[in-house]
Tab-separated table of N, CA and C in Angstrom:
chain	number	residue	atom	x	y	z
A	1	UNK	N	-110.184	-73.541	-225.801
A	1	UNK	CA	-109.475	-72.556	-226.602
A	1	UNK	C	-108.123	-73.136	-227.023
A	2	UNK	N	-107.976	-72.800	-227.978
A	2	UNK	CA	-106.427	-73.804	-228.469
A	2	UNK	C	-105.313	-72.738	-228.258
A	3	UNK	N	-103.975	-73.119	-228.306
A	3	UNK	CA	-102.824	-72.411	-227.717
A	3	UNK	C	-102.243	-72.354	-229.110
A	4	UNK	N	-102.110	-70.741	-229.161
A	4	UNK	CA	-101.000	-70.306	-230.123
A	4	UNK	C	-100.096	-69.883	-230.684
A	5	UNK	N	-98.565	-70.177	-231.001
A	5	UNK	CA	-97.585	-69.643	-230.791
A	5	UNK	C	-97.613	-68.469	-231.338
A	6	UNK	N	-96.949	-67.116	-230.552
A	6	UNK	CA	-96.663	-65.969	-230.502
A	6	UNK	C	-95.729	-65.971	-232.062
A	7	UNK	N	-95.534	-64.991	-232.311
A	7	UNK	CA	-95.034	-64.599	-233.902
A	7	UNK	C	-93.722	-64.832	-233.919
A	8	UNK	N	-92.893	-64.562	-232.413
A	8	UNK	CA	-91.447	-65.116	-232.110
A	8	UNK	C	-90.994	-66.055	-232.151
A	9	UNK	N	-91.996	-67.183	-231.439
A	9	UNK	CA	-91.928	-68.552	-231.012
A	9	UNK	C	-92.154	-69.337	-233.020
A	10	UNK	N	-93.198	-68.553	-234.002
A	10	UNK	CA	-93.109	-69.002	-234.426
A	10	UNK	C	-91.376	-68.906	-235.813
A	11	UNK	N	-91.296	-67.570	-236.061
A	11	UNK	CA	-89.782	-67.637	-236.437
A	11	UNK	C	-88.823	-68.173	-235.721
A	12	UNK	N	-88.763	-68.749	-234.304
A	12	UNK	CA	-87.638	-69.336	-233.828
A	12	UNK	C	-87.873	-70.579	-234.962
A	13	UNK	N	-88.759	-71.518	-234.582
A	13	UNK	CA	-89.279	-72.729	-235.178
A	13	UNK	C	-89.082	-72.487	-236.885
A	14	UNK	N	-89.122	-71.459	-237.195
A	14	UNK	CA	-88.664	-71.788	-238.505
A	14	UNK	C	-87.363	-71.577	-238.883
A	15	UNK	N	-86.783	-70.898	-237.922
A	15	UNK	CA	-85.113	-70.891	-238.239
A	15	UNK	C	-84.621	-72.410	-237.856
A	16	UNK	N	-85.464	-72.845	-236.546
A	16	UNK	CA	-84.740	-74.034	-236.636
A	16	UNK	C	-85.010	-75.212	-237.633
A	17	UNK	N	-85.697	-74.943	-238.448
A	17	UNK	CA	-86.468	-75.842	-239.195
A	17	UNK	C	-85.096	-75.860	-240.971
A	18	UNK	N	-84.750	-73.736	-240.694
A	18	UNK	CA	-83.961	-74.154	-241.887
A	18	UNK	C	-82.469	-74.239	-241.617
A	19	UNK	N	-82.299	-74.272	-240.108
A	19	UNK	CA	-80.932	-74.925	-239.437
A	19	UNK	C	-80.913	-76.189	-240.220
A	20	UNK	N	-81.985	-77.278	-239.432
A	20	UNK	CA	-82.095	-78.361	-240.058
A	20	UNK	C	-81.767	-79.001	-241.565
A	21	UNK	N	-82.788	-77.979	-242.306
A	21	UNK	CA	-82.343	-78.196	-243.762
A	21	UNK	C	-81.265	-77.779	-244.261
A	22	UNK	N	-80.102	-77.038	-243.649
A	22	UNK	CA	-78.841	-76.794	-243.920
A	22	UNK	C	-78.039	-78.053	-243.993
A	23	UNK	N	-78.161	-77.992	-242.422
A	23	UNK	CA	-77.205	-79.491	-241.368
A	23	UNK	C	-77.219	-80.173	-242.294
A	24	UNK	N	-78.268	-80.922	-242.992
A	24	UNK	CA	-78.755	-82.016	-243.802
A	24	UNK	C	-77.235	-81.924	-245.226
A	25	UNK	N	-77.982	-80.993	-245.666
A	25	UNK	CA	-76.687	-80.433	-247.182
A	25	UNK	C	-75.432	-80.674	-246.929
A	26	UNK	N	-74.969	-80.113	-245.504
A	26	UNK	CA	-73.545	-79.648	-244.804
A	26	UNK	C	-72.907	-81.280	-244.920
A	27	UNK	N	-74.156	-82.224	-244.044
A	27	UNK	CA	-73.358	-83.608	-243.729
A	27	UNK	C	-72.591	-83.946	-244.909
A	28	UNK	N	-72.090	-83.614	-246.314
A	28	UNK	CA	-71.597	-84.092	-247.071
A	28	UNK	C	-70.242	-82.772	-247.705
A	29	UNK	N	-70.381	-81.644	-246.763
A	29	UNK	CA	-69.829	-80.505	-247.132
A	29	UNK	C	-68.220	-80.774	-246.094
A	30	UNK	N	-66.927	-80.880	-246.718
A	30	UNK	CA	-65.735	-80.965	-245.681
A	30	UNK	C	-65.949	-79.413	-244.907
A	31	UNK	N	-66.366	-78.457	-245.328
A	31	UNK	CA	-66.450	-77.358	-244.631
A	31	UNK	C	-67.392	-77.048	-243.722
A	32	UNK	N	-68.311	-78.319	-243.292
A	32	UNK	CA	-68.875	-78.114	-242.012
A	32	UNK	C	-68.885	-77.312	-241.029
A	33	UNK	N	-68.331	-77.652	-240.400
A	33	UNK	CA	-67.577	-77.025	-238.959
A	33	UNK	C	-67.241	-75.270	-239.100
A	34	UNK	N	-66.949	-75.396	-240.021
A	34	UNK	CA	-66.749	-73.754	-240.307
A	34	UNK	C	-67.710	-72.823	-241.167
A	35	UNK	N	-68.200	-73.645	-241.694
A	35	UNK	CA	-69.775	-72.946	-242.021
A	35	UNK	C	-70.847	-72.516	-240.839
A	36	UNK	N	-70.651	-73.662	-239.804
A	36	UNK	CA	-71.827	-73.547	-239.259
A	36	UNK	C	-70.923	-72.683	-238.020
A	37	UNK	N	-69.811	-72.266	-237.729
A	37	UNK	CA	-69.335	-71.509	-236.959
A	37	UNK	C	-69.584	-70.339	-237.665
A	38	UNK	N	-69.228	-70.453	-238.980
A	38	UNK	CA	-70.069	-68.653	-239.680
A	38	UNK	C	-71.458	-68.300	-239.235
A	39	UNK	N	-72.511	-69.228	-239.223
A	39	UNK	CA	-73.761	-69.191	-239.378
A	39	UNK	C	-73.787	-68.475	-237.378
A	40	UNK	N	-72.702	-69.199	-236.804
A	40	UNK	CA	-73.128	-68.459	-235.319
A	40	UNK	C	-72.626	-67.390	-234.817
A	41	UNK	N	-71.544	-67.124	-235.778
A	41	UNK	CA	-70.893	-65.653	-235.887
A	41	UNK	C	-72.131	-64.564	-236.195
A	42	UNK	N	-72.336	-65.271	-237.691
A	42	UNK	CA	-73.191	-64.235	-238.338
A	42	UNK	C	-74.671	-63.740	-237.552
A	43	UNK	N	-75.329	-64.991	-236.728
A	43	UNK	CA	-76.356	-64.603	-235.601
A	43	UNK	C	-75.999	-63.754	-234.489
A	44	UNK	N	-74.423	-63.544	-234.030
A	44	UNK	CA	-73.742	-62.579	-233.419
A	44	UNK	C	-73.774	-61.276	-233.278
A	45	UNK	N	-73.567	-61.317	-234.832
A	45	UNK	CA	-73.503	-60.092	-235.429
A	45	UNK	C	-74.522	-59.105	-235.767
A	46	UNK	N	-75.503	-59.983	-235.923
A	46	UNK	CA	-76.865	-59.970	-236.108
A	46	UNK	C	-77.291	-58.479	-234.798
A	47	UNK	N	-77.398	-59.153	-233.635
A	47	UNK	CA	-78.110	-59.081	-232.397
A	47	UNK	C	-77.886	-57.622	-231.931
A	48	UNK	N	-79.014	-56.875	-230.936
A	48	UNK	CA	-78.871	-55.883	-230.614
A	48	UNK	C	-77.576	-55.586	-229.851
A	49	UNK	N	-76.945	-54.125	-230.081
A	49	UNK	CA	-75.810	-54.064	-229.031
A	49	UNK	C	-75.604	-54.328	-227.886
A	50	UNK	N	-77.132	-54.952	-226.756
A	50	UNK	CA	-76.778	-54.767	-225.632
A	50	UNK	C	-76.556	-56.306	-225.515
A	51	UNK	N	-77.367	-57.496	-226.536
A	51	UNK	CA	-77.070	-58.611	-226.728
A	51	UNK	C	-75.958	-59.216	-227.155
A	52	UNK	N	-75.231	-58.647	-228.547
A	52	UNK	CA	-73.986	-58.499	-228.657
A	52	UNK	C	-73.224	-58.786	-228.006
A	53	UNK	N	-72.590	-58.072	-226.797
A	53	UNK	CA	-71.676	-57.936	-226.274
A	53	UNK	C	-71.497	-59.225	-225.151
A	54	UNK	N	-73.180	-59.862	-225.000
A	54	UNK	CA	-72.815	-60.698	-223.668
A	54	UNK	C	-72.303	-62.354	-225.011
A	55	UNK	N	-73.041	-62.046	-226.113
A	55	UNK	CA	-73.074	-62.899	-226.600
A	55	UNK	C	-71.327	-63.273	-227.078
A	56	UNK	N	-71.157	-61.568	-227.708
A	56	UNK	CA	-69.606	-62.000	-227.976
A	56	UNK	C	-68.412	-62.491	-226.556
A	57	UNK	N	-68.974	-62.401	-225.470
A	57	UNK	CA	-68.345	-62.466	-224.131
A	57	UNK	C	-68.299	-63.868	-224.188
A	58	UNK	N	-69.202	-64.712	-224.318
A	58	UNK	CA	-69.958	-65.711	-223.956
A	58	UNK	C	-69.308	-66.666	-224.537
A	59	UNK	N	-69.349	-66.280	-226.137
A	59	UNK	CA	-68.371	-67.287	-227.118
A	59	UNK	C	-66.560	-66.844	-227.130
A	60	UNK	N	-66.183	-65.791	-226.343
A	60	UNK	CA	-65.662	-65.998	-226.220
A	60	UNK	C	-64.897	-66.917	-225.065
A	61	UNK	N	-65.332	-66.681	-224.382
A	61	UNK	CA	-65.272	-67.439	-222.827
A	61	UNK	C	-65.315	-69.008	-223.531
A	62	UNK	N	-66.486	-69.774	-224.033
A	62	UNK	CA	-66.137	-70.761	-224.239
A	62	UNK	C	-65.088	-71.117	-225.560
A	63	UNK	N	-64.772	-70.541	-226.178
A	63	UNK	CA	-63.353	-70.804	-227.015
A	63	UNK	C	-62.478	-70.600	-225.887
A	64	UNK	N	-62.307	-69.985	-225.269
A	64	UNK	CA	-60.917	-70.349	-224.385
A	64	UNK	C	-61.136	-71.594	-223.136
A	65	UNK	N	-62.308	-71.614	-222.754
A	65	UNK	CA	-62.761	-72.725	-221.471
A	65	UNK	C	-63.113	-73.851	-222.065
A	66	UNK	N	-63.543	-73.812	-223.118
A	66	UNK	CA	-64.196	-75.696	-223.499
A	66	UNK	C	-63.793	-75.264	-224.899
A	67	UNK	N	-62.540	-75.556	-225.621
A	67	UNK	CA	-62.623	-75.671	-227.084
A	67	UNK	C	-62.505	-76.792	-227.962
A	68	UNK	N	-63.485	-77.863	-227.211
A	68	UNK	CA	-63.651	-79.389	-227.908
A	68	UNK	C	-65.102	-78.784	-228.133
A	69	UNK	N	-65.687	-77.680	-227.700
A	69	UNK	CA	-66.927	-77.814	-228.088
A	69	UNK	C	-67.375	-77.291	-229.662
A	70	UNK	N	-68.658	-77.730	-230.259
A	70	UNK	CA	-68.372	-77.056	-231.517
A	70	UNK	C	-69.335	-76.304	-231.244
A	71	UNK	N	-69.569	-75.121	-232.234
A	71	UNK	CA	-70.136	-74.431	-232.570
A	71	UNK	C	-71.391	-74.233	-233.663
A	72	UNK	N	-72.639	-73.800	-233.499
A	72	UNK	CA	-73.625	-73.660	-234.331
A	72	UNK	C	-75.041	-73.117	-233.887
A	73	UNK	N	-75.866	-72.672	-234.722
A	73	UNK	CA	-77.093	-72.075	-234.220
A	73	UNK	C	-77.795	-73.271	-233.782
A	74	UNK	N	-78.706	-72.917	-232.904
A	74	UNK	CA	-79.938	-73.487	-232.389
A	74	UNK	C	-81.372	-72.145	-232.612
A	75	UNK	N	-82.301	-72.584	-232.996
A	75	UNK	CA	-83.265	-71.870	-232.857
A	75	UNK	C	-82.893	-70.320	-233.445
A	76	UNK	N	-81.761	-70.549	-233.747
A	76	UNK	CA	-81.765	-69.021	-234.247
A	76	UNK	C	-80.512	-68.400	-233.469
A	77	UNK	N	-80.327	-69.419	-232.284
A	77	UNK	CA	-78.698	-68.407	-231.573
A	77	UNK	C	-77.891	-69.430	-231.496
A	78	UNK	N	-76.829	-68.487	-231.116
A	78	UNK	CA	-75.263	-69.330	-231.288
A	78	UNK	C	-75.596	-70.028	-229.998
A	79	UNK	N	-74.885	-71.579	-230.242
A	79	UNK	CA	-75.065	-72.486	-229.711
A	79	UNK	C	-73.602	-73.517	-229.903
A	80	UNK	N	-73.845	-74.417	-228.419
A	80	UNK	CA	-72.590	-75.273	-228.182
A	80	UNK	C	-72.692	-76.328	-227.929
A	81	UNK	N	-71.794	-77.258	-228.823
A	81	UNK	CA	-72.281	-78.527	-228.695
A	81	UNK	C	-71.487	-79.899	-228.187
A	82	UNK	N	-71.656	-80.897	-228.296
A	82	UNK	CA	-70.753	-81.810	-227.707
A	82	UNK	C	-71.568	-83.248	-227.986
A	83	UNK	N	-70.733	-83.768	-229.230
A	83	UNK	CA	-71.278	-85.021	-229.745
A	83	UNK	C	-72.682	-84.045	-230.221
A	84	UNK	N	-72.469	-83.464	-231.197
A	84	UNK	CA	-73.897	-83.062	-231.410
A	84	UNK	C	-74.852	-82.433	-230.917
A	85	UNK	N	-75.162	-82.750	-229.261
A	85	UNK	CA	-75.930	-82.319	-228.757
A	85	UNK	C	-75.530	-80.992	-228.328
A	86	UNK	N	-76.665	-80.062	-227.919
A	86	UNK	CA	-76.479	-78.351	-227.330
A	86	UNK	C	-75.955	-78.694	-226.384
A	87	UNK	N	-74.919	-77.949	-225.394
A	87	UNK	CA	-75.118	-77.782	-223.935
A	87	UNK	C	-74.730	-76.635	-223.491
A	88	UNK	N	-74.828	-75.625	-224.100
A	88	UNK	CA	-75.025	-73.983	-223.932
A	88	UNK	C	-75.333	-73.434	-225.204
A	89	UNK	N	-76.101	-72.228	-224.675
A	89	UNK	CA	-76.522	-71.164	-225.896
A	89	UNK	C	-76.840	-69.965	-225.318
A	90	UNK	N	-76.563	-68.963	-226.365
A	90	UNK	CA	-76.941	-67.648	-226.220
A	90	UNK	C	-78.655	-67.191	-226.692
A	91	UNK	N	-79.515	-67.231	-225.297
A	91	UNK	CA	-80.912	-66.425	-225.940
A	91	UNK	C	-80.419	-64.632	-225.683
A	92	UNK	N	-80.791	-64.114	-226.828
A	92	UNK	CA	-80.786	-62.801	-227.302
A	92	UNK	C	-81.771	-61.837	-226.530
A	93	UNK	N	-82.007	-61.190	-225.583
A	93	UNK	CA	-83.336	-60.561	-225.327
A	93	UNK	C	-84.172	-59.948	-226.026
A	94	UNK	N	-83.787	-59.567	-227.238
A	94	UNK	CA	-84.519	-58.996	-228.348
A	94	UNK	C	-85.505	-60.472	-228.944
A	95	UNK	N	-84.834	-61.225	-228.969
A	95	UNK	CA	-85.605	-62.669	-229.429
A	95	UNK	C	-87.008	-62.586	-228.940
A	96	UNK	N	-87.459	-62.436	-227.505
A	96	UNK	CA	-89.093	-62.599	-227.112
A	96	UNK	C	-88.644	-61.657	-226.918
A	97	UNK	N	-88.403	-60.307	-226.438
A	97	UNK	CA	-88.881	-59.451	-225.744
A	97	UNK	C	-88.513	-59.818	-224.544
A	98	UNK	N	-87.678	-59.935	-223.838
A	98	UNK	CA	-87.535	-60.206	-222.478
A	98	UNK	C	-86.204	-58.862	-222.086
A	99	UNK	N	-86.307	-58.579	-220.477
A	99	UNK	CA	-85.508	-57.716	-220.412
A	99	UNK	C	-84.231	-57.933	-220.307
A	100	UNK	N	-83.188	-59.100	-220.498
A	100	UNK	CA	-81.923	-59.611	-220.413
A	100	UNK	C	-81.793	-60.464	-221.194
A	101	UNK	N	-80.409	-61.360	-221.707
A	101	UNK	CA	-80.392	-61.704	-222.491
A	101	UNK	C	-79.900	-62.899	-221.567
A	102	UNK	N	-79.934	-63.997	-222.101
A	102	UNK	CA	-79.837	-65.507	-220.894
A	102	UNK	C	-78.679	-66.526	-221.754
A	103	UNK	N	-77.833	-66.857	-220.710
A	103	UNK	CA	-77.191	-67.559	-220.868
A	103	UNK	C	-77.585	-69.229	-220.970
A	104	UNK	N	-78.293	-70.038	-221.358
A	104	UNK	CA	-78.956	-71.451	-221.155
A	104	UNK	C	-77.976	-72.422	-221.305
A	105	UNK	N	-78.467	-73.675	-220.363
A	105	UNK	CA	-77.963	-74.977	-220.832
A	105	UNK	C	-78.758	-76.147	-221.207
A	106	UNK	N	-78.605	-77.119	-221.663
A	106	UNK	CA	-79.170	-78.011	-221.827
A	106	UNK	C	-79.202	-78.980	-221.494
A	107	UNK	N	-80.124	-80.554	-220.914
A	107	UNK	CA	-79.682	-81.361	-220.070
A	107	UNK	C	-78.394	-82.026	-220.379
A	108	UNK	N	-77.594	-81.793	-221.293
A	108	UNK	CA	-76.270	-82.486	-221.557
A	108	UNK	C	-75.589	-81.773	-220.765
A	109	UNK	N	-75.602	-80.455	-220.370
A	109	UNK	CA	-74.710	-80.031	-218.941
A	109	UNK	C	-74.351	-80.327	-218.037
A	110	UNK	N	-73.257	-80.987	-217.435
A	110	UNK	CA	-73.043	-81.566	-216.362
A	110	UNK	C	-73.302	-80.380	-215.465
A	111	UNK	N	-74.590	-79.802	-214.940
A	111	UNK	CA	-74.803	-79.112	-213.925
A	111	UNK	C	-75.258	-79.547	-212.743
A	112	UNK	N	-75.319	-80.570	-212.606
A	112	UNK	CA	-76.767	-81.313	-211.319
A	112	UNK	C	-75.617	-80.705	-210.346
A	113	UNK	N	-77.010	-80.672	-209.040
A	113	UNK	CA	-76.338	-80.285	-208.036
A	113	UNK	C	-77.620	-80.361	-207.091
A	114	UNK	N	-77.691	-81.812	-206.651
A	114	UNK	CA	-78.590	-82.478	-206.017
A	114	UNK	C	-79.855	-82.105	-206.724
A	115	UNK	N	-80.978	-82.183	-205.697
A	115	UNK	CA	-82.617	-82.753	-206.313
A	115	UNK	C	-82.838	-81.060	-207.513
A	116	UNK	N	-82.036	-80.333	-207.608
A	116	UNK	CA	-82.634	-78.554	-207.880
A	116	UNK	C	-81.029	-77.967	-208.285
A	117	UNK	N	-81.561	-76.963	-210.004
A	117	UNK	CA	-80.080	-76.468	-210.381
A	117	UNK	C	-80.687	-75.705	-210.990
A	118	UNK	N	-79.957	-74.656	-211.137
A	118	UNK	CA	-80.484	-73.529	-212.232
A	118	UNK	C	-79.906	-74.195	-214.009
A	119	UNK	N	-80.355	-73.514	-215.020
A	119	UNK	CA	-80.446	-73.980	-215.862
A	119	UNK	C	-80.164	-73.027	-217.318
A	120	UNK	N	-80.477	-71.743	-216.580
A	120	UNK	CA	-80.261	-70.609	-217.663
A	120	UNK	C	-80.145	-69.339	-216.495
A	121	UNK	N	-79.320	-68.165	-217.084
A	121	UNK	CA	-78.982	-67.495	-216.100
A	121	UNK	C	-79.111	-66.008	-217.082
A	122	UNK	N	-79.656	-65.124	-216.642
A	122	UNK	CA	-80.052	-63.756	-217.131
A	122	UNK	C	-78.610	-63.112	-216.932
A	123	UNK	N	-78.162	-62.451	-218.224
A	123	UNK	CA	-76.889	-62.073	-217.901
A	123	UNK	C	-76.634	-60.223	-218.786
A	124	UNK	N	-76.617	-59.197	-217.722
A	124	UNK	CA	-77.613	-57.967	-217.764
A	124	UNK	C	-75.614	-57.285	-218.203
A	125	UNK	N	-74.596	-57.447	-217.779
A	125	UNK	CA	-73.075	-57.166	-218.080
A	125	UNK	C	-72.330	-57.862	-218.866
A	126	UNK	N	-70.817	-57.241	-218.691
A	126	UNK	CA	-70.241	-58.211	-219.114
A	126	UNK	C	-68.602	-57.716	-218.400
A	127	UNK	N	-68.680	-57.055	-217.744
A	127	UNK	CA	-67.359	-57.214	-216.807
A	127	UNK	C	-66.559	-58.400	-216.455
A	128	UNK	N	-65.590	-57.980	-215.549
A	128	UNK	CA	-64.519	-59.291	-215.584
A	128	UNK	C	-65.493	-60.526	-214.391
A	129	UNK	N	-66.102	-59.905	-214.034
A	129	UNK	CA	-66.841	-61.019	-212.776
A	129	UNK	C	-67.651	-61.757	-213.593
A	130	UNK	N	-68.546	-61.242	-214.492
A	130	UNK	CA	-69.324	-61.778	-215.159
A	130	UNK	C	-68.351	-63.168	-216.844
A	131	UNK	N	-67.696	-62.691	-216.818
A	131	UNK	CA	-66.966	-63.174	-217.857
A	131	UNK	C	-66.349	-64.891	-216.746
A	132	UNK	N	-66.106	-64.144	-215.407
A	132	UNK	CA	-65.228	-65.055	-214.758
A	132	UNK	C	-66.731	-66.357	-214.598
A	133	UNK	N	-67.467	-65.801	-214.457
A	133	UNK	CA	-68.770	-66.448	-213.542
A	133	UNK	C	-69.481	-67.628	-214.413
A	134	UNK	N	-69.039	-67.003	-215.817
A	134	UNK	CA	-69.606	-67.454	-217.202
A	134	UNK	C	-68.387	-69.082	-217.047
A	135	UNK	N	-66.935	-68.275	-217.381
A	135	UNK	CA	-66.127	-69.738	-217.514
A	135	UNK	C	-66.284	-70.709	-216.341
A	136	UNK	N	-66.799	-70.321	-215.347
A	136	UNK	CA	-66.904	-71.104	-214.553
A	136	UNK	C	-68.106	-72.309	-214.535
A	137	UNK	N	-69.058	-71.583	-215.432
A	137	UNK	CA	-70.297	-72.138	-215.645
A	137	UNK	C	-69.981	-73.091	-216.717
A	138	UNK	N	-69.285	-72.589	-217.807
A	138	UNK	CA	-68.961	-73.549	-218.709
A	138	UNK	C	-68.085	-74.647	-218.430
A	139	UNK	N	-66.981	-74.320	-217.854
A	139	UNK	CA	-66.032	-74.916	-217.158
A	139	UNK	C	-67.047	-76.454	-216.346
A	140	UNK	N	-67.843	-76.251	-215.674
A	140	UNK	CA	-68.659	-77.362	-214.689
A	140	UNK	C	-69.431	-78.235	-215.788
A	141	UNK	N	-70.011	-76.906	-216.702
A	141	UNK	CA	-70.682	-78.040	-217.622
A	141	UNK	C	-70.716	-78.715	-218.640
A	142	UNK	N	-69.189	-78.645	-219.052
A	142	UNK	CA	-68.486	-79.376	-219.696
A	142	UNK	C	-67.703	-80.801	-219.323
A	143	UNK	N	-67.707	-80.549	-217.919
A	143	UNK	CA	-66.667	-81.334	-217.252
A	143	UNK	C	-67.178	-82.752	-217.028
Protein backbone atom coordinates (compact mmCIF):
# COMPACT_ATOMS: atom_id res chain seq x y z
CA UNK A 1 0.00 0.00 0.00
CA UNK A 2 1.73 3.28 -0.74
CA UNK A 3 1.87 6.19 1.91
CA UNK A 4 0.01 9.33 1.46
CA UNK A 5 0.41 12.67 2.58
CA UNK A 6 -2.55 13.97 4.58
CA UNK A 7 -4.05 17.32 2.95
CA UNK A 8 -1.93 19.34 5.74
CA UNK A 9 1.29 17.75 5.17
CA UNK A 10 0.49 18.40 1.68
CA UNK A 11 -0.10 22.47 1.91
CA UNK A 12 2.80 22.64 4.34
CA UNK A 13 5.01 21.33 1.27
CA UNK A 14 3.57 23.70 -0.88
CA UNK A 15 4.03 26.72 1.16
CA UNK A 16 7.39 25.65 1.48
CA UNK A 17 7.84 25.16 -2.04
CA UNK A 18 6.52 28.95 -2.59
CA UNK A 19 8.84 30.11 0.42
CA UNK A 20 11.42 28.82 -1.87
CA UNK A 21 10.31 30.52 -4.98
CA UNK A 22 10.19 33.80 -3.12
CA UNK A 23 13.81 33.39 -1.33
CA UNK A 24 15.00 32.86 -4.93
CA UNK A 25 13.46 36.61 -6.28
CA UNK A 26 14.38 38.19 -2.70
CA UNK A 27 18.30 37.08 -3.21
CA UNK A 28 18.55 40.17 -5.42
CA UNK A 29 15.87 42.34 -3.40
CA UNK A 30 18.03 44.97 -0.65
CA UNK A 31 14.76 44.50 1.26
CA UNK A 32 15.24 40.99 2.13
CA UNK A 33 15.41 40.73 5.61
CA UNK A 34 12.40 42.71 6.06
CA UNK A 35 10.23 41.18 3.68
CA UNK A 36 10.73 37.94 4.88
CA UNK A 37 10.27 39.25 8.59
CA UNK A 38 6.78 40.53 7.09
CA UNK A 39 6.08 37.17 5.60
CA UNK A 40 6.59 35.78 9.50
CA UNK A 41 4.66 38.46 11.01
CA UNK A 42 2.01 38.03 8.54
CA UNK A 43 1.92 33.91 9.35
CA UNK A 44 1.48 35.38 13.01
CA UNK A 45 -1.18 37.05 12.37
CA UNK A 46 -2.59 34.59 10.44
CA UNK A 47 -2.95 31.82 13.33
CA UNK A 48 -5.69 30.86 15.68
CA UNK A 49 -5.93 32.97 18.95
CA UNK A 50 -4.81 30.30 21.10
CA UNK A 51 -1.68 29.91 18.64
CA UNK A 52 -1.18 33.50 18.37
CA UNK A 53 -0.34 34.34 21.52
CA UNK A 54 2.40 31.56 22.17
CA UNK A 55 3.62 32.42 18.82
CA UNK A 56 3.65 36.20 19.46
CA UNK A 57 5.42 35.23 23.00
CA UNK A 58 7.86 33.19 21.26
CA UNK A 59 9.09 35.84 18.72
CA UNK A 60 9.05 37.90 21.07
CA UNK A 61 11.30 36.25 23.51
CA UNK A 62 13.69 35.63 20.74
CA UNK A 63 14.02 39.37 19.59
CA UNK A 64 15.06 40.17 22.96
CA UNK A 65 17.29 36.70 23.72
CA UNK A 66 19.02 35.98 20.33
CA UNK A 67 18.68 39.13 18.03
CA UNK A 68 21.52 38.00 15.53
CA UNK A 69 18.93 35.62 14.60
CA UNK A 70 16.93 36.28 11.43
CA UNK A 71 13.69 35.81 10.80
CA UNK A 72 11.39 33.91 8.17
CA UNK A 73 8.79 31.22 7.40
CA UNK A 74 9.54 27.64 7.21
CA UNK A 75 6.82 25.37 6.03
CA UNK A 76 4.41 27.86 6.57
CA UNK A 77 5.53 29.20 10.29
CA UNK A 78 7.61 31.78 11.62
CA UNK A 79 10.92 30.57 11.83
CA UNK A 80 14.66 31.36 13.10
CA UNK A 81 17.61 31.29 11.59
CA UNK A 82 21.35 31.47 11.83
CA UNK A 83 23.61 31.48 8.72
CA UNK A 84 20.54 30.47 6.98
CA UNK A 85 19.80 27.55 8.60
CA UNK A 86 16.34 27.09 11.03
CA UNK A 87 17.09 26.62 14.63
CA UNK A 88 13.67 27.39 16.08
CA UNK A 89 10.13 27.65 14.88
CA UNK A 90 6.71 28.10 15.75
CA UNK A 91 4.31 24.84 14.77
CA UNK A 92 0.73 26.30 15.05
CA UNK A 93 -1.70 23.56 16.45
CA UNK A 94 -4.25 24.39 14.04
CA UNK A 95 -1.53 23.35 11.32
CA UNK A 96 -2.23 19.25 11.81
CA UNK A 97 -4.70 19.31 14.20
CA UNK A 98 -2.78 18.65 17.19
CA UNK A 99 -3.87 19.76 20.67
CA UNK A 100 -0.92 22.43 21.47
CA UNK A 101 1.01 24.39 19.61
CA UNK A 102 5.04 23.35 19.74
CA UNK A 103 7.81 25.19 20.11
CA UNK A 104 10.68 23.14 17.68
CA UNK A 105 14.31 23.17 17.05
CA UNK A 106 16.42 22.10 14.59
CA UNK A 107 19.71 20.16 14.59
CA UNK A 108 21.54 23.58 14.36
CA UNK A 109 20.46 24.02 18.10
CA UNK A 110 23.04 23.83 20.36
CA UNK A 111 20.78 21.57 22.56
CA UNK A 112 22.73 18.19 23.08
CA UNK A 113 22.72 17.07 26.36
CA UNK A 114 24.43 13.75 26.27
CA UNK A 115 23.24 10.46 24.24
CA UNK A 116 19.04 12.01 24.50
CA UNK A 117 17.42 15.81 24.27
CA UNK A 118 14.17 16.95 23.66
CA UNK A 119 13.73 18.74 20.50
CA UNK A 120 10.30 20.42 20.34
CA UNK A 121 8.27 21.28 23.33
CA UNK A 122 4.26 21.59 23.43
CA UNK A 123 3.63 24.95 24.74
CA UNK A 124 -0.32 25.02 26.08
CA UNK A 125 0.42 29.15 28.01
CA UNK A 126 2.09 31.87 27.95
CA UNK A 127 2.71 33.31 31.44
CA UNK A 128 5.86 34.70 32.86
CA UNK A 129 7.31 31.00 33.58
CA UNK A 130 6.59 29.98 30.28
CA UNK A 131 8.02 33.08 28.51
CA UNK A 132 11.06 32.63 31.10
CA UNK A 133 11.41 28.77 30.11
CA UNK A 134 11.17 29.74 26.36
CA UNK A 135 14.36 32.41 26.70
CA UNK A 136 16.04 30.00 28.32
CA UNK A 137 15.56 27.51 25.61
CA UNK A 138 16.58 29.93 23.11
CA UNK A 139 19.19 31.36 25.11
CA UNK A 140 21.10 27.45 25.14
CA UNK A 141 20.33 27.11 21.62
CA UNK A 142 21.81 29.76 20.32
CA UNK A 143 24.79 29.70 22.37
Amino acid sequence: MAATFTKEERAAMQQAAAERRRAAKREKDADKVAQELQDALDAIAAMAPEDRAVAELVHRVVAATAPQLGVRTWYGFPAYTRDGKVVAFVQPAAKFGTRYCTLGFQDSAALDDGDMWATSFAIVGTGADVEARVAALIARATS
